[in-house]
Coordinates of C-alpha atoms and ligand atoms in Angstrom, one line a residue:
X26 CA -173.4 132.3 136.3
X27 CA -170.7 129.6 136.7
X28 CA -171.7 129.0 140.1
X29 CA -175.5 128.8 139.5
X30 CA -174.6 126.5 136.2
X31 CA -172.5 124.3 138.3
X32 CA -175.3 124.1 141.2
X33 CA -178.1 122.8 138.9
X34 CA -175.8 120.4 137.5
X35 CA -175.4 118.8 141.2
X36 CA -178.8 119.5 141.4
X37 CA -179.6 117.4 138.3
X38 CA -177.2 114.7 139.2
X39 CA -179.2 114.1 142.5
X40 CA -182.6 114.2 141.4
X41 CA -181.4 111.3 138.5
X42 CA -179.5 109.3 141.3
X43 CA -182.3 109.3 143.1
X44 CA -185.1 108.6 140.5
X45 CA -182.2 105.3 139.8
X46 CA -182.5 104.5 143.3
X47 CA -186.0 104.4 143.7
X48 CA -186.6 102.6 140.1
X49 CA -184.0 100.0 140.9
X50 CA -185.5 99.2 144.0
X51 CA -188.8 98.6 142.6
X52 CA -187.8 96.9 139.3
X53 CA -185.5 94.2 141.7
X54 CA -189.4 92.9 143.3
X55 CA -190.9 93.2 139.5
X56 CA -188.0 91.5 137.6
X57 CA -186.2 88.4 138.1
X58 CA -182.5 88.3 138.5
X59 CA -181.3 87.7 135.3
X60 CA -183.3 90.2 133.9
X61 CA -182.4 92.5 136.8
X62 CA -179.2 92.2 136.2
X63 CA -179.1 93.0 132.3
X64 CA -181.2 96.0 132.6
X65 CA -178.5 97.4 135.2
X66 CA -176.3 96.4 132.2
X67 CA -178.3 97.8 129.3
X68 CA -178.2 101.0 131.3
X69 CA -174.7 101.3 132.1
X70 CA -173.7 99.9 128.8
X71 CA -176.8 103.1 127.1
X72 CA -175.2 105.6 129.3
X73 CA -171.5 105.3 127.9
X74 CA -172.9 105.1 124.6
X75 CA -174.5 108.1 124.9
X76 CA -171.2 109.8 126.3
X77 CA -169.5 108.6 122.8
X78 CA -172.4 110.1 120.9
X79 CA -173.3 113.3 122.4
X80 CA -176.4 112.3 124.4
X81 CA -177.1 112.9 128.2
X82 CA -176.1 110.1 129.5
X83 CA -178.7 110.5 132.6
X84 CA -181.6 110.3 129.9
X85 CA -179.7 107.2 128.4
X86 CA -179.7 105.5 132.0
X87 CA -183.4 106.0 132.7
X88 CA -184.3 104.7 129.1
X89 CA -181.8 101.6 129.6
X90 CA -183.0 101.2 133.5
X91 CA -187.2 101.4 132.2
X92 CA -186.6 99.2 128.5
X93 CA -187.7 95.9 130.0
X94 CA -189.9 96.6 133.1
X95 CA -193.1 94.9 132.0
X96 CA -190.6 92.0 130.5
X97 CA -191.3 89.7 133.8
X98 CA -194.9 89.9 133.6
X99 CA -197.0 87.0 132.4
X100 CA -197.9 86.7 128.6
X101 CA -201.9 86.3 129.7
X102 CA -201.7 89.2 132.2
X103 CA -199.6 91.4 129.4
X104 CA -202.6 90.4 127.1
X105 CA -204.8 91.6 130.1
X106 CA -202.8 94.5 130.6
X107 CA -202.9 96.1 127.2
X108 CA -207.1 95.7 127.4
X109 CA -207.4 97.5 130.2
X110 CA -205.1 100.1 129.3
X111 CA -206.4 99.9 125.6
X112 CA -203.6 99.6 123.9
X113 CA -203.6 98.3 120.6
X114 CA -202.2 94.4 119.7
X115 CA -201.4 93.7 116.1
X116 CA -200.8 90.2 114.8
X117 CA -197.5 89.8 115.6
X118 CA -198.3 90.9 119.0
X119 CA -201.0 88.7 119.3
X120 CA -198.7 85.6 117.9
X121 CA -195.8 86.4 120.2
X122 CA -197.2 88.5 123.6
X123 CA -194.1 89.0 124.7
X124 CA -193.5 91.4 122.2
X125 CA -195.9 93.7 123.8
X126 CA -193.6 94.2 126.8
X127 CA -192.1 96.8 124.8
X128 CA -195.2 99.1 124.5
X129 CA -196.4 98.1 127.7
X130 CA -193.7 99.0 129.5
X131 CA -193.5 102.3 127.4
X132 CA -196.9 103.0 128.8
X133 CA -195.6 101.9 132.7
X134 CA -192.9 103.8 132.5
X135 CA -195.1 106.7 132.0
X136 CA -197.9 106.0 134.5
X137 CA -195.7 104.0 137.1
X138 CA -192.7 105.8 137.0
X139 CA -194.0 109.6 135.9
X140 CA -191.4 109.4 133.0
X141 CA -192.6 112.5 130.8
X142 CA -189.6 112.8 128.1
X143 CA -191.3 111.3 124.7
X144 CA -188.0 110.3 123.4
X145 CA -187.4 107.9 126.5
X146 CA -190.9 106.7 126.4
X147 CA -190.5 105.8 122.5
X148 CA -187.0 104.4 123.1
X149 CA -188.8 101.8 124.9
X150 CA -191.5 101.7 123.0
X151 CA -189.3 101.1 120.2
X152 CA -186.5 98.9 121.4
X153 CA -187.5 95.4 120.8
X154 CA -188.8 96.2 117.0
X155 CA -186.8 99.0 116.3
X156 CA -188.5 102.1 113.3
X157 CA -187.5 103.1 110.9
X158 CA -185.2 106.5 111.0
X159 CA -184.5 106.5 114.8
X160 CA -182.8 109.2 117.1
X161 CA -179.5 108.2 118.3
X162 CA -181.3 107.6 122.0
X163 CA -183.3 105.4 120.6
X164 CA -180.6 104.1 118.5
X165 CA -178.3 103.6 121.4
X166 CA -181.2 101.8 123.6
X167 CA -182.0 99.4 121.3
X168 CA -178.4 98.1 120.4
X169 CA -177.5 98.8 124.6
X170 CA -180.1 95.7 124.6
X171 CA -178.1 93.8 122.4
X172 CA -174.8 94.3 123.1
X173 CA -174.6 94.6 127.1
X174 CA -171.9 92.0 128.3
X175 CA -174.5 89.6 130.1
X176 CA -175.6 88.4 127.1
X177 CA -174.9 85.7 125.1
X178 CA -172.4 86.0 122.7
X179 CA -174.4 85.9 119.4
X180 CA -172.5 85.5 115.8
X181 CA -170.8 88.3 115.0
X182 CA -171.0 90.1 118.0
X183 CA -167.1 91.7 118.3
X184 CA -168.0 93.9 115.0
X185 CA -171.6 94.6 116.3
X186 CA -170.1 95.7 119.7
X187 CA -167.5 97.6 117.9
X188 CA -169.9 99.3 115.9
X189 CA -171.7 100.4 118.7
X190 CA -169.2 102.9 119.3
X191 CA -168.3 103.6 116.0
X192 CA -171.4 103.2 113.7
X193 CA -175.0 103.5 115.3
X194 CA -176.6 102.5 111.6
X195 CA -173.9 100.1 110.7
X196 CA -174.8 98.6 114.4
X197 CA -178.7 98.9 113.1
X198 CA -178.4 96.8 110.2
X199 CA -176.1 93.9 111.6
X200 CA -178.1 93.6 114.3
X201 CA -181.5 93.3 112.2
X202 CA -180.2 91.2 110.1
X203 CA -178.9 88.8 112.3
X204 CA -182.3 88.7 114.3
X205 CA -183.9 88.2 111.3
X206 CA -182.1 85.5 110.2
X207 CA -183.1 83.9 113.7
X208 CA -187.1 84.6 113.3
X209 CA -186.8 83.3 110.1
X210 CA -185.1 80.1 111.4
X211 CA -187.6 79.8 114.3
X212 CA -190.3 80.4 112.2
X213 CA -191.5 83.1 114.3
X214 CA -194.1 85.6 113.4
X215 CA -192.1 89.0 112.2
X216 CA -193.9 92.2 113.3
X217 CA -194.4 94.6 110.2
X218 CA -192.5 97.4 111.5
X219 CA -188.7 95.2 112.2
X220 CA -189.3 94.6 108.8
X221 CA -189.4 98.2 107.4
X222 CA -186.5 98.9 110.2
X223 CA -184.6 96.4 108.3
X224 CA -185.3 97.8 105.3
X225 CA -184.7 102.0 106.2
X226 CA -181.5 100.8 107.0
X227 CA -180.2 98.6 104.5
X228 CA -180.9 101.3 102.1
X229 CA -179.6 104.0 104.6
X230 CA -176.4 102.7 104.6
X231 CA -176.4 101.5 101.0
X232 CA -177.0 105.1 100.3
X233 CA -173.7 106.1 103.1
X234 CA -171.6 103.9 101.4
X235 CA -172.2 105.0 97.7
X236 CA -172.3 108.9 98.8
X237 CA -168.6 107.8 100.4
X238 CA -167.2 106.0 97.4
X239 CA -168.3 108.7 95.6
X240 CA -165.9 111.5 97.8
X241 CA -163.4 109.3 97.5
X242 CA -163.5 109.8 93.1
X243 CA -164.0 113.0 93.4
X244 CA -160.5 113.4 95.0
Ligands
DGI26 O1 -186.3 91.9 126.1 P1 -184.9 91.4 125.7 O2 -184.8 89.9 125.6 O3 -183.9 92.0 126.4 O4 -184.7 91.9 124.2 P2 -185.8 92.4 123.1 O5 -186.8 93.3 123.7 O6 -185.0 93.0 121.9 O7 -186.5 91.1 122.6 C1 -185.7 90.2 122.0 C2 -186.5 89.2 121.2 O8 -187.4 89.8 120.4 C3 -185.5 88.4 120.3 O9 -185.7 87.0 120.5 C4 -185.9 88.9 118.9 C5 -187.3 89.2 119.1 N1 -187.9 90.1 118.1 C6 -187.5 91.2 117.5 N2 -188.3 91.6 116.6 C7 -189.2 90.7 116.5 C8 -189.0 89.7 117.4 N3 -189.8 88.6 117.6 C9 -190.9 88.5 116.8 N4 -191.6 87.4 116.9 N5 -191.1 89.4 115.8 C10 -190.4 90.5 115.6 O10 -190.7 91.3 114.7
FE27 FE1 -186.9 93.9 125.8
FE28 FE1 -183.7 94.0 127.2

């Protein structure tokens, strides 16, 4: 049993290294370098997150490796894209097309890269938005994005990077609310559903916080 249980774990490790291999090699001809080079980031960054928080981090990798694949394509062609597919565009969307990398790279991740697991497809799906009540891998993909080391440092981005190992819906709500103070500054149109994200988990860990002060009365 050990020996059969240590063979499809080799087994496993193989078939994801080579799934990476052959995803990174096409997403290097569909992305440009920068972005290349954060979503090598956003996956390595997803995977140890995932080893903190009790995920596989082979399923953390793919999500991190697939998030932005439909980023580098033209806001007209993702427009395009999304009628021929038939995906829906909602106002936001339609404001701000790049938005709809997300959901269109959800969709290519499926149909160009034969990704079945729901819970990677939604982690894309979800990562630029966020929803409210996420799993931790979607959880982890979404703040991966954020806090990968390519990035530019963004106020307060020691505590959210802390957090990120420490927190997942403390990391959640600084995040949202510092993106929200920047869409409110830009003037940007603010998708319904990063709204009610913001909201979930404000009141989330509102609610964490009380049920903790009240433990510590109680002793
Ligand atoms: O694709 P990335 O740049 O790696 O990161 P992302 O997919 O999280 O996209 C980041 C941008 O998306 C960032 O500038 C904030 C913006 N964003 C997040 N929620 C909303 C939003 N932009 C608009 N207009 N509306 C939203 O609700
Ligand atoms: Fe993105
Ligand atoms: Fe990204």
């Amino acid at each position: 049993l050990l020996a059969s249980s240590a063979a499809s774990d080799v087994y496993k490790r193989q078939i994801y290294m080579s799934t990476f291999q052959k995803i990174s090699k096409d997403l290097k001809n569909r992305l440009d370098k920068k972005r290349y080079t954060h979503t090598l980031s956003v996956a390595d960054t997803a995977a140890c997150m995932a080893m903190r928080f009790d995920e596989d981090p082979y399923r953390a990798y793919l999500a991190g490796l697939l998030h932005d694949n439909a980023k580098c394509i033209e806001d007209k062609k993702k427009l395009a894209l999304c009628g021929k597919y038939k995906l829906e565009i909602n106002t936001a969307e339609q404001k701000n097309p790049d938005l709809l990398h997300a959901k269109l790279g959800s969709f290519l991740a499926k149909e160009r890269y034969q990704v079945e697991d729901p819970e990677i497809l939604s982690s894309i799906l979800y990562h630029t938005t966020g929803k409210p009540a996420m799993t931790t891998l979607e959880q982890i993909i979404y703040i991966a994005d954020y806090i990968e080391i390519n990035r530019k440092k963004l106020p307060g981005m020691e505590v959210t990077r802390k957090l990120a190992f420490t927190d997942l819906d403390a990391c959640m709500l600084h995040i949202l609310e510092s993106t929200l103070a920047f869409l409110e500054k830009k003037g940007a149109a603010i998708d319904q559903i990063t709204m009610e994200t913001y909201t979930y988990y404000k009141e989330r860990v509102q609610h964490d916080n009380e049920a903790q002060k009240g433990d510590t009365h109680d002793e």
